[in-house]
Amino acid sequence: MDLQLAGKVVLVTGGSEGLGAAVCERLVQEGARVALCARNPQRLEATAARLRALGGEVLAVPADVSRAEDLERFVAAAHERWGRVDALVNNAGSASAKAFLSVTDAEWEEDLQLKLFAAMRAVRLTVPHLRAAGGGAIVNVLSIKAKEPGKNTTPSSVSRAAGMALTKVLSKELGPEGIRVNAVLVGMIESGQWERRAQAAGKPPEELYAERSREAGVPLGRVGRAEEFADVVAFLVSSRASYVSGTAINVDGGLSGAV
């Protein structure tokens, strides 16, 4: 299926590794122009170089999305480079899960800034460009814990639930202008964070993935691949999903009990 993304300009936050990098690669393969940002300049440039080697038109901007001025610089640089913006993927984030009483105010604030306020600001900065382009798409990358939080999952599950509410509100407000807003809820997917956990535990990532999928009882019997997640995001960004808006899609191998 041709996703009709050739020449489209897509912004991806947290695009230097893992799920974000997989999204960028999928978009480049579809012919999209991709602007990506992340905090680590070396890792960011390494990913950008790999994407350019695939033939992609790529702009890499070092940025901490929890800083409003960094986001402003990122969006402005992309628009200055290509003169338009067609889509935004709010992917930046991290896993943070502790018992409620052990989470400090500072940890709550840090998590909300990274997962909720950064997405809000990115949308606010991007919407004028999407309007000028005659419409577009926004995809918020969340977690299945947004629908089905368990114990010891704060502050992340609460921040992600707020992101899901934001997705629905935006879909209703921006829909009349041809701007679709959806969320992808991630389950157990291969990522840089999981690989670092495996390294800390002194075991190969494949071993950790197999252990965790068995422990969690993933119905498909395995951890998902980053490319499988990226395929869903690319579809939602594309005009092939032209009548899909306001929804939150689980990419979790059937793990979540919530639909």
CSV table of C-alpha atoms in Angstrom, one decimal:
chain,number,residue,atom,x,y,z
A,1,MET,CA,0.0,0.0,0.0
A,2,ASP,CA,1.3,3.4,-1.0
A,3,LEU,CA,0.9,5.6,2.1
A,4,GLN,CA,1.1,8.7,-0.1
A,5,LEU,CA,3.7,10.3,2.3
A,6,ALA,CA,6.2,11.3,-0.4
A,7,GLY,CA,7.2,14.9,0.1
A,8,LYS,CA,5.3,15.3,3.3
A,9,VAL,CA,7.0,16.9,6.3
A,10,VAL,CA,6.7,15.0,9.5
A,11,LEU,CA,8.1,16.1,12.9
A,12,VAL,CA,9.1,13.4,15.4
A,13,THR,CA,10.1,14.1,18.9
A,14,GLY,CA,12.4,11.6,20.7
A,15,GLY,CA,13.5,10.3,17.3
A,16,SER,CA,17.1,9.3,18.0
A,17,GLU,CA,16.7,5.7,19.1
A,18,GLY,CA,14.2,2.9,19.7
A,19,LEU,CA,10.6,3.5,18.7
A,20,GLY,CA,11.2,7.1,17.6
A,21,ALA,CA,14.1,6.1,15.3
A,22,ALA,CA,12.0,3.2,13.9
A,23,VAL,CA,9.2,5.7,13.0
A,24,CYS,CA,11.7,8.0,11.3
A,25,GLU,CA,13.1,5.1,9.3
A,26,ARG,CA,9.6,4.0,8.2
A,27,LEU,CA,8.7,7.6,7.2
A,28,VAL,CA,11.9,8.0,5.2
A,29,GLN,CA,11.2,4.7,3.4
A,30,GLU,CA,7.8,6.2,2.4
A,31,GLY,CA,9.5,9.3,1.0
A,32,ALA,CA,8.6,11.7,3.8
A,33,ARG,CA,10.8,14.5,4.9
A,34,VAL,CA,11.6,14.0,8.5
A,35,ALA,CA,12.6,16.4,11.3
A,36,LEU,CA,13.7,14.7,14.5
A,37,CYS,CA,14.8,15.9,17.8
A,38,ALA,CA,16.3,14.4,20.9
A,39,ARG,CA,18.5,15.4,23.9
A,40,ASN,CA,21.7,13.5,23.0
A,41,PRO,CA,23.4,15.2,20.0
A,42,GLN,CA,25.7,12.4,19.2
A,43,ARG,CA,23.0,9.7,19.2
A,44,LEU,CA,20.7,12.1,17.2
A,45,GLU,CA,23.3,12.7,14.5
A,46,ALA,CA,24.2,9.1,14.2
A,47,THR,CA,20.5,8.3,13.6
A,48,ALA,CA,20.2,11.1,11.1
A,49,ALA,CA,23.3,9.9,9.2
A,50,ARG,CA,21.8,6.4,9.0
A,51,LEU,CA,18.5,7.9,7.7
A,52,ARG,CA,20.3,10.0,5.1
A,53,ALA,CA,22.2,6.9,3.9
A,54,LEU,CA,18.8,5.4,3.2
A,55,GLY,CA,18.1,8.4,0.9
A,56,GLY,CA,16.0,10.4,3.4
A,57,GLU,CA,15.7,14.2,3.6
A,58,VAL,CA,16.4,14.6,7.3
A,59,LEU,CA,16.8,17.5,9.7
A,60,ALA,CA,18.2,16.7,13.2
A,61,VAL,CA,17.8,19.3,15.9
A,62,PRO,CA,19.2,18.7,19.4
A,63,ALA,CA,16.4,19.6,21.8
A,64,ASP,CA,15.0,18.9,25.2
A,65,VAL,CA,11.2,18.8,24.7
A,66,SER,CA,10.6,19.7,28.3
A,67,ARG,CA,12.0,23.1,27.5
A,68,ALA,CA,9.6,25.4,25.7
A,69,GLU,CA,12.4,27.3,23.9
A,70,ASP,CA,13.9,24.1,22.6
A,71,LEU,CA,10.5,23.0,21.1
A,72,GLU,CA,10.0,26.4,19.5
A,73,ARG,CA,13.5,26.1,17.9
A,74,PHE,CA,12.8,22.6,16.6
A,75,VAL,CA,9.4,23.4,15.0
A,76,ALA,CA,10.7,26.7,13.6
A,77,ALA,CA,13.8,25.0,12.0
A,78,ALA,CA,11.6,22.4,10.3
A,79,HIS,CA,9.3,25.0,8.9
A,80,GLU,CA,12.2,27.1,7.8
A,81,ARG,CA,13.8,24.1,6.0
A,82,TRP,CA,10.8,22.9,4.1
A,83,GLY,CA,8.2,25.7,4.3
A,84,ARG,CA,5.5,23.5,5.6
A,85,VAL,CA,4.6,20.9,8.2
A,86,ASP,CA,2.1,18.0,7.5
A,87,ALA,CA,2.3,15.9,10.7
A,88,LEU,CA,3.6,15.7,14.2
A,89,VAL,CA,4.5,12.5,16.2
A,90,ASN,CA,4.8,13.2,19.9
A,91,ASN,CA,7.1,10.3,20.8
A,92,ALA,CA,9.4,11.7,23.5
A,93,GLY,CA,9.1,10.1,26.8
A,94,SER,CA,10.5,7.6,29.3
A,95,ALA,CA,9.3,4.9,31.6
A,96,SER,CA,8.8,5.9,35.2
A,97,ALA,CA,6.8,3.6,37.5
A,98,LYS,CA,6.8,3.6,41.3
A,99,ALA,CA,4.4,3.2,44.2
A,100,PHE,CA,2.3,6.4,44.6
A,101,LEU,CA,3.6,7.3,48.1
A,102,SER,CA,7.2,7.1,46.9
A,103,VAL,CA,6.8,9.6,44.1
A,104,THR,CA,8.0,13.1,45.0
A,105,ASP,CA,6.5,16.4,43.8
A,106,ALA,CA,9.6,17.0,41.7
A,107,GLU,CA,9.2,13.6,40.0
A,108,TRP,CA,5.6,14.3,39.2
A,109,GLU,CA,6.5,17.6,37.7
A,110,GLU,CA,9.3,16.2,35.7
A,111,ASP,CA,7.1,13.4,34.3
A,112,LEU,CA,4.2,15.7,33.4
A,113,GLN,CA,6.6,18.2,31.8
A,114,LEU,CA,8.1,15.5,29.6
A,115,LYS,CA,5.0,13.5,28.7
A,116,LEU,CA,2.1,15.9,28.8
A,117,PHE,CA,3.3,19.6,28.7
A,118,ALA,CA,5.8,18.8,25.9
A,119,ALA,CA,3.1,17.3,23.8
A,120,MET,CA,0.8,20.2,24.4
A,121,ARG,CA,3.4,22.7,23.5
A,122,ALA,CA,4.4,20.8,20.4
A,123,VAL,CA,0.8,20.7,19.2
A,124,ARG,CA,0.3,24.4,19.9
A,125,LEU,CA,3.4,25.2,17.8
A,126,THR,CA,2.5,22.9,15.0
A,127,VAL,CA,-1.2,23.5,14.5
A,128,PRO,CA,-0.7,26.9,12.7
A,129,HIS,CA,1.5,25.1,10.1
A,130,LEU,CA,-1.0,22.2,9.8
A,131,ARG,CA,-3.7,24.7,9.1
A,132,ALA,CA,-1.6,26.4,6.5
A,133,ALA,CA,-1.1,23.0,4.8
A,134,GLY,CA,-4.8,22.5,4.6
A,135,GLY,CA,-4.9,19.8,7.4
A,136,GLY,CA,-2.6,17.1,8.7
A,137,ALA,CA,-2.2,14.5,11.4
A,138,ILE,CA,-1.0,14.3,15.0
A,139,VAL,CA,0.0,11.1,16.7
A,140,ASN,CA,0.6,10.9,20.4
A,141,VAL,CA,2.6,7.9,21.6
A,142,LEU,CA,1.4,6.7,24.9
A,143,SER,CA,1.3,3.4,26.9
A,144,ILE,CA,-1.4,0.8,27.4
A,145,LYS,CA,-1.2,1.9,31.1
A,146,ALA,CA,-3.1,5.0,30.0
A,147,LYS,CA,-6.2,2.7,29.7
A,148,GLU,CA,-5.3,0.1,32.2
A,149,PRO,CA,-3.1,1.3,35.0
A,150,GLY,CA,-1.8,-1.1,37.6
A,151,LYS,CA,-0.3,-0.6,41.0
A,152,ASN,CA,3.2,1.0,41.2
A,153,THR,CA,2.8,2.7,37.8
A,154,THR,CA,2.8,6.3,38.8
A,155,PRO,CA,3.6,8.9,37.7
A,156,SER,CA,3.8,7.6,34.1
A,157,SER,CA,0.3,5.9,33.9
A,158,VAL,CA,-1.3,9.2,35.1
A,159,SER,CA,0.6,11.3,32.6
A,160,ARG,CA,-0.2,8.9,29.8
A,161,ALA,CA,-3.9,8.9,30.7
A,162,ALA,CA,-3.9,12.7,30.5
A,163,GLY,CA,-2.3,12.3,27.1
A,164,MET,CA,-5.2,10.1,26.0
A,165,ALA,CA,-7.7,12.7,27.1
A,166,LEU,CA,-5.7,15.4,25.3
A,167,THR,CA,-5.9,13.3,22.2
A,168,LYS,CA,-9.7,13.1,22.3
A,169,VAL,CA,-10.1,16.8,23.0
A,170,LEU,CA,-7.8,17.8,20.2
A,171,SER,CA,-9.5,15.4,17.7
A,172,LYS,CA,-12.8,17.2,18.4
A,173,GLU,CA,-11.5,20.7,18.3
A,174,LEU,CA,-9.2,20.3,15.3
A,175,GLY,CA,-11.2,17.8,13.2
A,176,PRO,CA,-13.3,20.5,11.5
A,177,GLU,CA,-10.0,21.9,10.1
A,178,GLY,CA,-8.9,18.6,8.6
A,179,ILE,CA,-6.4,17.8,11.4
A,180,ARG,CA,-6.7,14.2,12.7
A,181,VAL,CA,-5.4,13.4,16.1
A,182,ASN,CA,-4.8,9.8,17.3
A,183,ALA,CA,-2.8,8.0,20.0
A,184,VAL,CA,-0.8,4.7,19.8
A,185,LEU,CA,-0.7,2.9,23.1
A,186,VAL,CA,2.5,0.8,23.4
A,187,GLY,CA,2.8,-2.5,25.2
A,188,MET,CA,6.0,-4.5,25.4
A,189,ILE,CA,8.0,-3.4,22.4
A,190,GLU,CA,11.7,-3.7,21.8
A,191,SER,CA,13.4,-0.4,22.6
A,192,GLY,CA,16.6,1.2,23.8
A,193,GLN,CA,15.3,1.4,27.3
A,194,TRP,CA,14.7,-2.4,27.4
A,195,GLU,CA,18.2,-3.0,25.9
A,196,ARG,CA,19.8,-0.8,28.7
A,197,ARG,CA,17.9,-2.9,31.3
A,198,ALA,CA,19.2,-6.1,29.7
A,199,GLN,CA,22.8,-4.7,29.8
A,200,ALA,CA,22.4,-3.7,33.5
A,201,ALA,CA,21.2,-7.2,34.2
A,202,GLY,CA,24.1,-8.7,32.3
A,203,LYS,CA,22.0,-10.7,29.8
A,204,PRO,CA,21.3,-10.5,26.1
A,205,PRO,CA,18.3,-8.4,25.1
A,206,GLU,CA,16.6,-11.4,23.4
A,207,GLU,CA,16.7,-13.3,26.7
A,208,LEU,CA,15.2,-10.4,28.6
A,209,TYR,CA,12.5,-10.0,26.0
A,210,ALA,CA,11.6,-13.7,26.1
A,211,GLU,CA,11.4,-13.7,29.9
A,212,ARG,CA,9.3,-10.6,30.2
A,213,SER,CA,6.8,-11.7,27.5
A,214,ARG,CA,6.3,-15.0,29.3
A,215,GLU,CA,5.9,-13.3,32.7
A,216,ALA,CA,3.4,-10.8,31.3
A,217,GLY,CA,1.5,-13.4,29.4
A,218,VAL,CA,1.5,-11.7,26.0
A,219,PRO,CA,-1.1,-13.6,23.9
A,220,LEU,CA,1.1,-13.5,20.8
A,221,GLY,CA,3.9,-15.0,22.8
A,222,ARG,CA,6.6,-12.4,22.1
A,223,VAL,CA,7.7,-8.9,22.6
A,224,GLY,CA,6.8,-6.6,19.6
A,225,ARG,CA,9.3,-5.2,17.2
A,226,ALA,CA,9.9,-1.5,16.8
A,227,GLU,CA,9.1,-1.8,13.1
A,228,GLU,CA,5.6,-3.1,13.9
A,229,PHE,CA,4.9,-0.1,16.0
A,230,ALA,CA,6.4,2.2,13.3
A,231,ASP,CA,4.0,0.8,10.7
A,232,VAL,CA,1.0,1.7,12.8
A,233,VAL,CA,2.3,5.3,13.4
A,234,ALA,CA,3.1,5.7,9.7
A,235,PHE,CA,-0.4,4.6,8.7
A,236,LEU,CA,-2.0,7.0,11.1
A,237,VAL,CA,0.1,9.9,9.9
A,238,SER,CA,-0.8,9.1,6.3
A,239,SER,CA,-3.9,10.0,4.2
A,240,ARG,CA,-4.7,6.3,4.1
A,241,ALA,CA,-6.1,6.9,7.6
A,242,SER,CA,-8.1,9.8,6.4
A,243,TYR,CA,-11.2,8.8,8.4
A,244,VAL,CA,-9.4,7.7,11.6
A,245,SER,CA,-9.4,10.3,14.3
A,246,GLY,CA,-9.9,10.5,18.1
A,247,THR,CA,-8.9,6.9,18.7
A,248,ALA,CA,-6.3,5.2,20.8
A,249,ILE,CA,-4.9,2.0,19.2
A,250,ASN,CA,-3.2,-0.7,21.3
A,251,VAL,CA,0.0,-2.1,19.8
A,252,ASP,CA,0.6,-4.7,22.5
A,253,GLY,CA,0.2,-8.2,21.0
A,254,GLY,CA,-3.2,-8.5,22.8
A,255,LEU,CA,-1.7,-7.9,26.3
A,256,SER,CA,-4.1,-5.3,27.5
A,257,GLY,CA,-7.5,-6.2,28.7
A,258,ALA,CA,-8.8,-2.8,27.6
A,259,VAL,CA,-10.1,-2.3,24.0
